[in-house]
Short mmCIF file of C-alpha atoms (C1' of nucleotides) in Angstrom, two decimals:
data_model
loop_
_atom_site.label_atom_id
_atom_site.label_comp_id
_atom_site.label_asym_id
_atom_site.label_seq_id
_atom_site.Cartn_x
_atom_site.Cartn_y
_atom_site.Cartn_z
CA UNK A 105 45.19 25.27 43.61
CA UNK A 106 42.95 23.59 46.09
CA UNK A 107 44.21 20.67 46.40
CA UNK A 108 46.40 20.29 48.76
CA UNK A 109 48.42 17.79 51.57
CA UNK A 110 46.67 18.80 54.49
CA UNK A 111 47.65 20.65 57.20
CA UNK A 112 50.55 19.65 59.39
CA UNK A 113 51.59 16.88 56.55
CA UNK A 114 53.99 17.79 53.82
CA UNK A 115 55.20 15.86 51.11
CA UNK A 116 59.30 14.97 50.68
CA UNK A 117 60.30 15.17 47.03
CA UNK A 118 63.73 13.71 45.73
CA UNK A 119 65.47 16.48 46.59
CA UNK A 120 65.20 15.47 49.91
CA UNK A 121 65.45 12.17 50.62
CA UNK A 122 68.61 11.54 50.08
CA UNK A 123 69.66 13.33 53.58
CA UNK A 124 66.30 10.93 54.83
CA UNK A 125 68.06 8.10 53.84
CA UNK A 126 71.42 8.51 54.97
CA UNK A 127 69.77 9.30 57.97
CA UNK A 128 67.42 6.02 58.21
CA UNK A 129 70.74 3.85 57.71
CA UNK A 130 72.95 5.45 59.47
CA UNK A 131 69.87 4.59 62.39
CA UNK A 132 70.13 0.94 61.41
CA UNK A 133 73.20 0.46 61.19
CA UNK A 134 73.73 1.80 64.40
CA UNK A 135 70.62 -0.30 66.77
CA UNK A 136 71.54 -3.49 64.26
CA UNK A 137 75.35 -2.95 66.01
CA UNK A 138 73.34 -3.27 69.50
CA UNK A 139 71.48 -6.45 68.75
CA UNK A 140 68.29 -4.74 67.60
CA UNK A 141 65.94 -6.15 64.96
CA UNK A 142 63.37 -3.87 62.85
CA UNK A 143 59.21 -4.82 63.35
CA UNK A 144 56.60 -3.04 61.82
CA UNK A 145 53.19 -2.20 63.48
CA UNK A 146 50.00 -1.14 61.32
CA UNK A 147 49.65 2.52 61.27
CA UNK A 148 46.48 2.31 62.70
CA UNK A 149 45.59 0.08 66.30
CA UNK A 150 42.55 -0.08 68.35
CA UNK A 151 41.52 3.10 70.29
CA UNK A 152 41.72 1.51 73.40
CA UNK A 153 45.37 0.27 73.00
CA UNK A 154 46.46 4.11 72.89
CA UNK A 155 43.89 5.51 75.67
CA UNK A 156 44.92 2.55 78.43
CA UNK A 157 48.54 2.75 77.79
CA UNK A 158 49.23 6.61 77.05
CA UNK A 159 46.66 7.25 79.78
CA UNK A 160 43.51 9.04 79.62
CA UNK A 161 44.41 12.41 81.31
CA UNK A 162 47.23 13.12 78.72
CA UNK A 163 47.27 15.19 75.83
CA UNK A 164 47.51 13.44 73.26
CA UNK A 165 44.50 10.83 74.33
CA UNK A 166 42.71 14.19 75.63
CA UNK A 167 43.26 15.96 72.06
CA UNK A 168 45.59 15.39 69.87
CA UNK A 169 44.51 11.33 67.91
CA UNK A 170 43.26 10.75 64.98
CA UNK A 171 40.14 9.16 65.80
CA UNK A 172 37.69 7.30 63.30
CA UNK A 173 34.86 4.82 63.20
CA UNK A 174 35.55 2.24 60.85
CA UNK A 175 32.00 1.97 59.03
CA UNK A 176 30.61 2.57 62.19
CA UNK A 177 31.83 -0.37 64.11
CA UNK A 178 35.03 -0.28 65.38
CA UNK A 179 36.96 3.16 67.33
CA UNK A 180 40.40 3.25 65.75
CA UNK A 181 43.16 5.68 65.43
CA UNK A 182 46.02 6.60 63.66
CA UNK A 183 48.96 5.76 66.14
CA UNK A 184 50.65 8.40 67.71
CA UNK A 185 53.38 7.26 68.91
CA UNK A 186 54.98 3.71 68.36
CA UNK A 187 55.52 2.32 71.81
CA UNK A 188 52.14 0.98 72.42
CA UNK A 189 51.90 -0.88 69.70
CA UNK A 190 55.11 -2.43 70.02
CA UNK A 191 53.87 -3.91 73.99
CA UNK A 192 50.68 -4.85 71.50
CA UNK A 193 52.64 -7.04 69.66
CA UNK A 194 54.83 -8.23 72.11
CA UNK A 195 51.77 -9.06 73.81
CA UNK A 196 50.16 -10.80 70.85
CA UNK A 197 52.81 -13.12 69.73
CA UNK A 198 53.59 -14.45 73.35
CA UNK A 199 57.03 -12.88 72.48
CA UNK A 200 58.00 -13.42 75.86
CA UNK A 201 58.12 -16.90 75.76
CA UNK A 202 60.28 -17.27 72.32
CA UNK A 203 63.05 -15.32 74.51
CA UNK A 204 64.06 -13.85 77.32
CA UNK A 205 65.24 -10.23 75.99
CA UNK A 206 63.63 -8.80 73.51
CA UNK A 207 65.52 -6.21 71.10
CA UNK A 208 63.45 -4.56 68.47
CA UNK A 209 63.69 -1.35 66.61
CA UNK A 210 60.90 0.26 64.06
CA UNK A 211 60.94 3.38 62.17
CA UNK A 212 57.44 5.27 60.87
CA UNK A 213 55.07 8.13 60.66
CA UNK A 214 53.06 9.05 63.58
CA UNK A 215 49.78 11.26 63.70
CA UNK A 216 49.14 14.19 66.11
CA UNK A 217 46.46 16.82 65.41
CA UNK A 218 48.58 19.59 67.27
CA UNK A 219 48.54 23.20 66.41
CA UNK A 220 51.46 22.96 63.83
CA UNK A 221 55.03 25.24 64.26
CA UNK A 222 58.62 24.54 63.36
CA UNK A 223 59.93 21.45 63.89
CA UNK A 224 56.35 20.11 64.93
CA UNK A 225 53.89 18.36 62.08
CA UNK A 226 50.85 16.64 62.34
CA UNK A 227 51.95 13.59 60.29
CA UNK A 228 56.10 12.97 61.74
CA UNK A 229 58.10 10.74 61.23
CA UNK A 230 59.59 8.36 64.71
CA UNK A 231 62.74 5.82 65.10
CA UNK A 232 62.56 4.39 68.12
CA UNK A 233 63.65 0.83 69.94
CA UNK A 234 62.11 -1.08 72.93
CA UNK A 235 64.03 -3.39 75.02
CA UNK A 236 61.34 -5.73 76.65
CA UNK A 237 62.70 -8.26 80.08
CA UNK A 238 65.72 -6.73 80.25
CA UNK A 239 64.65 -4.90 84.26
CA UNK A 240 67.99 -2.43 83.63
CA UNK A 241 69.49 -0.45 85.28
CA UNK A 242 72.30 -1.17 83.02
CA UNK A 243 70.71 -1.74 79.88
CA UNK A 244 69.31 1.63 80.43
CA UNK A 245 72.58 2.96 80.59
CA UNK A 246 73.63 1.08 77.11
CA UNK A 247 70.84 2.49 75.91
CA UNK A 248 70.97 5.80 76.39
CA UNK A 249 75.17 5.40 75.38
CA UNK A 250 73.92 4.39 72.47
CA UNK A 251 71.37 6.71 71.06
CA UNK A 252 73.86 9.05 72.51
CA UNK A 253 76.68 7.95 70.45
CA UNK A 254 74.14 7.74 67.48
CA UNK A 255 73.24 11.46 67.40
CA UNK A 256 76.65 12.27 67.43
CA UNK A 257 77.84 10.49 64.72
CA UNK A 258 74.93 12.41 62.85
CA UNK A 259 76.85 15.90 63.21
CA UNK A 260 75.20 16.93 66.02
CA UNK A 261 76.76 17.37 68.32
CA UNK A 262 75.38 20.23 70.84
CA UNK A 263 73.51 18.86 73.00
CA UNK A 264 72.15 18.10 76.46
CA UNK A 265 71.58 14.89 77.51
CA UNK A 266 68.91 14.88 80.79
CA UNK A 267 68.29 11.77 82.67
CA UNK A 268 65.94 11.49 85.41
CA UNK A 269 63.74 8.99 87.84
CA UNK A 270 60.23 8.97 88.57
CA UNK A 271 60.61 5.35 90.23
CA UNK A 272 57.46 2.64 90.27
CA UNK A 273 54.28 2.76 91.76
CA UNK A 274 55.07 3.12 95.50
CA UNK A 275 58.10 6.46 94.55
CA UNK A 276 55.41 7.47 92.75
CA UNK A 277 52.02 7.24 95.23
CA UNK A 278 54.40 9.00 97.96
CA UNK A 279 55.49 11.33 95.71
CA UNK A 280 52.24 12.58 94.72
CA UNK A 281 50.88 12.53 98.23
CA UNK A 282 54.19 14.93 99.33
CA UNK A 283 53.54 17.04 96.16
CA UNK A 284 50.33 17.72 96.56
CA UNK A 285 50.60 18.79 100.44
CA UNK A 286 53.55 20.94 99.68
CA UNK A 287 51.17 22.44 96.59
CA UNK A 288 47.73 22.53 98.43
CA UNK A 289 48.88 26.21 100.73
CA UNK A 290 49.94 27.94 97.10
CA UNK A 291 46.79 26.84 95.25
CA UNK A 292 45.78 30.23 94.74
CA UNK A 293 48.68 31.53 93.73
CA UNK A 294 49.10 28.71 90.27
CA UNK A 295 47.79 29.63 87.08
CA UNK A 296 44.48 27.83 86.14
CA UNK A 297 46.33 25.45 84.12
CA UNK A 298 48.33 24.11 86.71
CA UNK A 299 44.99 24.16 89.51
CA UNK A 300 43.66 22.11 87.24
CA UNK A 301 46.27 19.61 86.60
CA UNK A 302 46.89 19.44 90.36
CA UNK A 303 43.77 17.40 90.35
CA UNK A 304 44.96 15.48 87.11
CA UNK A 305 48.20 15.06 86.66
CA UNK A 306 49.99 16.93 90.13
CA UNK A 307 53.71 16.01 88.82
CA UNK A 308 52.87 18.40 85.27
CA UNK A 309 52.73 21.71 87.43
CA UNK A 310 56.68 21.22 87.40
CA UNK A 311 56.89 21.53 84.00
CA UNK A 312 55.44 25.04 84.33
CA UNK A 313 56.42 27.71 82.82
CA UNK A 314 54.02 30.56 84.22
CA UNK A 315 56.99 32.47 86.28
CA UNK A 316 54.99 32.05 89.36
CA UNK A 317 54.51 28.52 89.03
CA UNK A 318 58.11 27.96 88.26
CA UNK A 319 59.42 29.73 91.59
CA UNK A 320 56.71 27.03 92.88
CA UNK A 321 58.19 24.68 91.21
CA UNK A 322 61.52 25.22 92.79
CA UNK A 323 60.58 24.84 96.13
CA UNK A 324 58.98 21.51 95.45
CA UNK A 325 60.46 18.26 96.88
CA UNK A 326 62.47 16.97 94.98
CA UNK A 327 61.33 13.70 93.46
CA UNK A 328 64.85 12.01 93.98
CA UNK A 329 64.03 12.16 97.54
CA UNK A 330 60.93 10.29 97.63
CA UNK A 331 62.97 7.43 95.55
CA UNK A 332 62.31 3.54 97.62
CA UNK A 333 65.52 2.16 98.32
CA UNK A 334 64.97 -0.23 95.36
CA UNK A 335 64.00 2.61 92.72
CA UNK A 336 67.11 4.70 94.51
CA UNK A 337 69.75 1.84 93.57
CA UNK A 338 68.35 1.59 90.20
CA UNK A 339 69.10 4.87 89.31
CA UNK A 340 72.32 4.91 90.90
CA UNK A 341 73.07 2.04 88.92
CA UNK A 342 72.45 3.84 86.23
CA UNK A 343 74.58 6.53 86.86
CA UNK A 344 77.51 4.45 87.82
CA UNK A 345 76.96 3.06 84.37
CA UNK A 346 76.96 6.31 82.15
CA UNK A 347 79.75 7.01 83.96
CA UNK A 348 81.19 4.36 83.56
CA UNK A 349 80.85 4.60 79.60
CA UNK A 350 81.52 7.69 79.63
CA UNK A 351 78.61 9.72 78.67
CA UNK A 352 77.72 12.62 80.01
CA UNK A 353 74.42 13.22 81.17
CA UNK A 354 72.81 16.41 84.06
CA UNK A 355 70.74 14.78 86.44
CA UNK A 356 67.11 16.50 85.66
CA UNK A 357 64.71 15.94 89.28
CA UNK A 358 61.85 17.19 88.01
CA UNK A 359 61.80 15.20 83.97
CA UNK A 360 58.24 14.71 83.06
CA UNK A 361 57.03 13.49 80.00
CA UNK A 362 53.36 13.97 78.80
CA UNK A 363 52.88 9.80 78.97
CA UNK A 364 51.74 8.13 81.89
CA UNK A 365 53.01 4.88 80.86
CA UNK A 366 56.90 5.34 82.69
CA UNK A 367 58.12 4.28 85.58
CA UNK A 368 61.93 5.08 87.38
CA UNK A 369 64.09 5.89 83.78
CA UNK A 370 63.24 8.74 82.23
CA UNK A 371 65.35 10.36 79.72
CA UNK A 372 65.96 13.49 77.06
CA UNK A 373 67.64 14.72 74.41
CA UNK A 374 67.64 18.39 73.72
CA UNK A 375 69.54 19.94 70.79
CA UNK A 376 70.55 23.23 71.39
CA UNK A 377 72.33 24.36 68.29
CA UNK A 378 70.32 27.21 65.28
CA UNK A 379 67.44 26.66 63.49
CA UNK A 380 65.70 23.77 65.84
CA UNK A 381 62.94 26.65 66.23
CA UNK A 382 61.85 25.96 69.75
CA UNK A 383 60.87 21.91 69.88
CA UNK A 384 64.06 21.55 70.60
CA UNK A 385 63.50 17.23 71.86
CA UNK A 386 65.36 15.99 69.53
CA UNK A 387 64.50 12.46 71.78
CA UNK A 388 62.89 10.91 74.63
CA UNK A 389 61.98 8.16 76.41
CA UNK A 390 62.72 5.76 79.57
CA UNK A 391 61.47 2.79 81.14
CA UNK A 392 57.29 1.20 81.18
CA UNK A 393 57.32 -1.98 83.67
CA UNK A 394 54.17 -2.17 84.26
CA UNK A 395 52.67 -1.98 80.39
CA UNK A 396 53.45 -5.27 79.89
CA UNK A 397 51.31 -6.62 81.84
CA UNK A 398 48.99 -3.70 81.87
CA UNK A 399 48.05 -4.65 78.26
CA UNK A 400 47.90 -8.70 79.44
CA UNK A 401 50.84 -9.72 78.95
CA UNK A 402 52.85 -10.89 82.03
CA UNK A 403 55.02 -8.91 84.48
CA UNK A 404 57.82 -7.43 81.81
CA UNK A 405 60.19 -4.78 83.07
CA UNK A 406 60.48 -2.63 79.19
CA UNK A 407 62.77 0.45 77.88
CA UNK A 408 62.97 2.24 75.12
CA UNK A 409 63.12 5.74 73.47
CA UNK A 410 61.45 7.82 70.28
CA UNK A 411 63.39 10.34 68.20
CA UNK A 412 61.68 13.00 65.91
CA UNK A 413 63.59 12.80 62.62
CA UNK A 414 62.87 15.87 61.27
CA UNK A 415 64.34 17.14 64.31
CA UNK A 416 67.45 14.92 63.90
CA UNK A 417 67.27 16.58 60.02
CA UNK A 418 66.71 19.97 61.51
CA UNK A 419 69.79 19.68 63.22
CA UNK A 420 71.79 17.86 60.96
CA UNK A 421 74.89 19.26 59.64
CA UNK A 422 74.05 19.24 55.35
CA UNK A 423 75.84 17.63 53.30
CA UNK A 424 77.36 18.51 49.07
CA UNK A 425 74.14 17.35 47.16
CA UNK A 426 75.71 13.88 45.48
CA UNK A 427 74.70 12.85 42.22
CA UNK A 428 71.91 10.31 41.00
CA UNK A 429 73.50 9.80 37.84
CA UNK A 430 76.72 8.14 36.61
CA UNK A 431 76.31 8.75 32.76
CA UNK A 432 74.45 10.98 30.70
CA UNK A 433 74.07 9.73 27.30
CA UNK A 434 73.46 11.86 24.26
CA UNK A 435 72.74 11.51 20.94
CA UNK A 436 74.12 13.43 18.37
CA UNK A 437 71.70 13.05 15.80
CA UNK A 438 67.85 12.14 16.12
CA UNK A 439 68.69 8.89 13.93
CA UNK A 440 70.41 7.36 16.52
CA UNK A 441 68.21 7.72 19.46
CA UNK A 442 66.95 4.15 19.25
CA UNK A 443 71.17 3.73 19.47
CA UNK A 444 70.91 5.48 22.80
CA UNK A 445 69.05 4.14 24.34
CA UNK A 446 70.29 0.09 23.57
CA UNK A 447 73.54 2.08 25.38
CA UNK A 448 71.73 2.86 28.03
CA UNK A 449 70.18 -0.60 28.86
CA UNK A 450 73.79 -2.05 27.97
CA UNK A 451 75.21 0.42 31.12
CA UNK A 452 72.46 -0.22 33.18
CA UNK A 453 72.92 -3.64 33.26
CA UNK A 454 76.60 -2.84 34.17
CA UNK A 455 75.25 -1.66 37.48
CA UNK A 456 75.65 2.30 36.03
CA UNK A 457 73.57 4.77 36.96
CA UNK A 458 72.41 6.57 33.20
CA UNK A 459 70.23 9.23 32.47
CA UNK A 460 69.62 10.58 28.83
CA UNK A 461 66.69 12.58 27.19
CA UNK A 462 64.89 11.06 24.56
CA UNK A 463 63.45 13.74 23.06
CA UNK A 464 66.80 14.69 21.84
CA UNK A 465 67.76 18.38 21.01
CA UNK A 466 70.76 19.77 20.25
CA UNK A 467 74.50 18.28 21.25
CA UNK A 468 74.75 21.24 23.78
CA UNK A 469 71.60 21.52 25.25
CA UNK A 470 71.66 17.90 26.33
CA UNK A 471 75.24 18.34 27.41
CA UNK A 472 73.40 21.09 29.34
CA UNK A 473 71.89 18.99 30.88
CA UNK A 474 74.17 16.41 31.26
CA UNK A 475 76.07 19.42 33.47
CA UNK A 476 72.90 20.02 35.33
CA UNK A 477 71.76 17.17 36.76
CA UNK A 478 75.56 16.51 37.73
CA UNK A 479 76.68 13.49 35.42
CA UNK A 480 80.25 12.48 36.09
CA UNK A 481 80.63 11.13 32.58
CA UNK A 482 78.47 11.86 29.15
CA UNK A 483 78.75 9.55 26.33
CA UNK A 484 78.84 10.92 23.50
CA UNK A 485 76.99 8.69 20.28
CA UNK A 486 76.56 9.93 16.79
CA UNK A 487 76.52 8.68 13.34
CA UNK A 488 79.69 7.50 13.06
CA UNK A 489 80.74 6.04 16.78
CA UNK A 490 77.67 3.53 15.45
CA UNK A 491 79.03 2.90 12.23
CA UNK A 492 82.48 2.30 14.44
CA UNK A 493 81.37 0.41 17.03
CA UNK A 494 82.51 3.56 20.10
CA UNK A 495 81.31 6.38 21.55
CA UNK A 496 82.80 9.44 22.37
CA UNK A 497 83.52 9.14 26.96
CA UNK A 498 83.57 12.38 28.02
CA UNK A 499 84.38 13.04 31.71
CA UNK A 500 82.77 15.89 32.92
CA UNK A 501 84.85 17.03 35.61
CA UNK A 502 88.75 16.52 34.07
CA UNK A 503 87.36 18.27 30.92
CA UNK A 504 89.08 14.89 29.13
CA UNK A 505 87.49 13.18 25.98
CA UNK A 506 88.53 9.71 24.93
CA UNK A 507 86.69 7.32 21.86
CA UNK A 508 86.20 3.74 23.82
CA UNK A 509 85.38 0.47 22.30
CA UNK A 510 81.90 0.49 23.17
CA UNK A 511 81.88 -3.32 24.86
CA UNK A 512 84.53 -1.76 27.00
CA UNK A 513 82.03 1.50 27.84
CA UNK A 514 80.44 0.02 30.92
CA UNK A 515 83.60 -0.74 32.47
CA UNK A 516 86.04 2.65 31.61
CA UNK A 517 82.86 4.80 33.23
CA UNK A 518 83.59 2.74 36.05
CA UNK A 519 87.27 3.27 36.45
CA UNK A 520 86.74 6.98 36.04
CA UNK A 521 84.44 6.96 38.78
CA UNK A 522 85.99 5.43 41.05
CA UNK A 523 88.96 8.63 41.05
"C1'" G B 222 42.70 26.11 71.59
"C1'" U B 223 45.41 31.44 72.24
"C1'" G B 224 49.01 35.23 69.86
"C1'" G B 225 51.98 37.15 66.15
"C1'" G B 226 53.84 37.62 60.70
"C1'" U B 227 52.78 36.92 55.87
"C1'" G B 228 50.03 35.46 51.34
"C1'" U B 229 52.59 39.34 43.51
"C1'" A B 230 56.15 34.49 38.11
"C1'" G B 231 58.09 27.03 39.62
"C1'" C B 232 61.92 29.07 43.63
"C1'" U B 233 63.23 33.77 46.88
"C1'" C B 234 61.96 38.89 46.82
"C1'" A B 235 60.86 44.15 45.73
"C1'" G B 236 57.01 47.32 44.17
"C1'" U B 237 52.53 51.92 49.76
"C1'" G B 238 46.40 55.41 44.43
"C1'" G B 239 47.87 55.56 37.97
"C1'" U B 240 50.75 50.41 31.60
"C1'" A B 241 53.38 43.87 36.28
"C1'" G B 242 59.03 44.27 38.21
"C1'" A B 243 64.24 41.41 39.71
"C1'" G B 244 67.05 37.64 40.55
"C1'" C B 245 67.60 32.49 40.22
"C1'" A B 246 65.01 28.40 37.96
"C1'" C B 247 63.37 26.83 32.63
"C1'" U B 248 64.50 27.23 27.81
"C1'" G B 249 66.65 28.68 22.78
"C1'" G B 250 71.36 31.29 20.56
"C1'" A B 251 76.32 33.30 19.97
"C1'" U B 252 77.98 29.55 12.54
"C1'" U B 253 80.02 23.12 11.00
"C1'" G B 254 79.23 17.11 16.65
"C1'" U B 255 80.67 19.03 22.95
"C1'" G B 256 78.99 21.18 29.27
"C1'" G B 257 80.06 24.94 32.97
"C1'" C B 258 81.44 31.59 32.49
"C1'" U B 259 80.13 34.85 30.11
"C1'" C B 260 76.49 38.23 26.91
"C1'" C B 261 71.70 38.23 23.86
"C1'" G B 262 66.49 36.58 23.14
"C1'" G B 263 62.17 33.54 25.11
"C1'" G B 264 58.02 31.64 27.84
"C1'" A B 265 55.76 32.26 32.05
"C1'" G B 266 51.60 36.14 37.75
"C1'" U B 267 43.00 35.27 38.16
"C1'" C B 268 48.91 40.15 42.82
"C1'" G B 269 45.20 34.28 47.73
"C1'" C B 270 39.67 34.69 47.67
"C1'" G B 271 35.31 37.74 48.27
"C1'" G B 272 33.28 42.29 48.94
"C1'" G B 273 33.37 48.18 49.75
"C1'" U B 274 35.67 52.69 48.88
"C1'" U B 275 37.96 55.73 44.13
"C1'" C B 276 38.06 58.35 37.26
"C1'" A B 277 41.73 54.35 39.02
"C1'" A B 278 43.36 49.50 43.83
"C1'" A B 279 48.99 44.53 43.79
"C1'" U B 280 49.01 49.77 46.91
"C1'" C B 281 43.47 52.04 51.26
"C1'" C B 282 38.78 49.29 54.34
"C1'" C B 283 35.95 44.94 55.68
"C1'" G B 284 35.75 39.54 55.63
"C1'" U B 285 37.59 35.28 54.23
"C1'" C B 286 41.31 31.30 53.32
"C1'" A B 287 45.77 29.43 53.48
"C1'" C B 288 50.40 29.11 55.05
"C1'" U B 289 54.56 30.25 59.19
"C1'" C B 290 56.18 31.56 64.19
"C1'" A B 291 55.30 31.43 69.39
"C1'" C B 292 52.40 29.88 73.40
"C1'" C B 293 50.64 25.23 75.35
"C1'" C B 294 52.33 20.23 75.25
"C1'" C B 295 55.62 17.28 72.73
"C1'" A B 296 59.45 14.06 68.99
#
RNA sequence: GUGGGUGUAGCUCAGUGGUAGAGCACUGGAUUGUGGCUCCGGGAGUCGCGGGUUCAAAUCCCGUCACUCACCCCA
C-alpha cells in the first residue's frame, strides 16, 4: 500500500466514532449549561497570527508549524491551537462592543509537526473554551471547576489538577531577574538545552527533567514569592473560590506552559490512569490578559483552556458496543426483495434504523447478518406474508416471533425496542 | 531532532536454513422458510521493499522504507 494517511494523522473508522460522539456531545452539553456558545474558525490562518500570539521562541512556532506559501503570496499556517484564532475572531468582529463578557467554545483538529507517539499526533483534536471580558479570579475558578466536573462525568476519575500563577508582566519581569540571578552561578552545571533556555526563556529551566537541572531548579526561588500584591490577591481569590466549590487541586509553583501568552492563572489536568502513555496532560489552560490588546483589540482580560480529545478517549472507560440497527429485514425469497425494500422505506419513514441485505442469500445467512449487526429485531417477509399483508416480527434477543399486520409493524417494533 | 522495538492472511500473532501456519474475522453447508452454541468445508499472503550469502532464505548479512514506543515538548 503506497498511499497511506500521512505520518501522525489517522482515520477514525465507524467502530470508533460512537465514542467520539459520546465525548463531543457530553462536552457541548456541559459547556452550554455554563452559557458557552460554539464558534468555528478556519483551519488555516495567517502565519503571523501564531507567531505573535504563541511567541517566537516557543517550540510550536520554532519547529512544529505546518506553514506554506499560498501560491507565492501569503504565508499561511495550519492552526496548531485554537486560542489565537478565537482572539483574532473576537477582535475582527469587535465582539467587545456587543457584550461585556463573551463565552465561546470550539471543537476541531489542530496540527503540529512533532514526532508522533502514544497520545500525540500531528493532526489531533481539541475541544476548548474561551472567556473574554472577565478579569477573574472567580470566573477562573468556575472554568476550572467546570472542566474538572466534565472530566469526571466521562468516568475519568484518576486525575490531578494543578494550578499556578505566573502573574502579570511586572511579576514576570521581577521573577525573571531573580531567577537569572539565581541560575547564573550554576550555568555551567546545567544541560546544554537549559543553557540555551536561560537566554531564550528562563522559566523553562524549571521544567527540565535532566536530574542535575531538576536539582538546581528545586532550589530556585518560587515564582509565587514574586507575585505583586494584585497578582497575589488574584491567585488567593482563585484558591478560595476553588476551595468553596470543592474542587480538589494542587498548587504547582513551577507550572510552565509552552505558550508565551499566559498571565496570572495557569492550570493543567493530568490523567494518572493506565493506557495513557507518557502523554498524560489531558488539558491545559490559563489566563491571557494581554493577548487581545496585542492583536489589535481593546484591553480585554481573557481565560481559556484546551483539551486533547484523543487523550480523553484513551482515559475514558469503554462502554459496551451498542447497535446501529433497530430492524433487519429478511427477504425469504429472491422474488420479494423489491417488497423488502418497500417495507424498509416504510419503517425508515417511521423513524426506525433499518438494514437489510438486498443481495439476497439464504434465509439463514440473512439472519446471521442480522445477528452480526446486533439488530434487535428481524422482520421476515416471504411470498405468503406479502400475499397476506403481514410480516414475521422476530425479537432476536428474546427469541420470540409473532405475525404482525404490515401497517402495524413499525409501531410494534418501536414498542419492543423500548423493552 | 535523538534512541529503542516491530514489519508473515482483513485483525492478533506463531514459525530462526528445506513444500506458508493458527486463532479471530469473512464465507458456504449440517434435507423443506429462522440467528447466536457446536461441527464440517472454502476463499484469502510479491513473509514491508531492494540487494547479498547459500544447492536452498520468512529465517543469516547489508541497505532502505514504514509503523510504533520513549526522550524533547505538549493537548
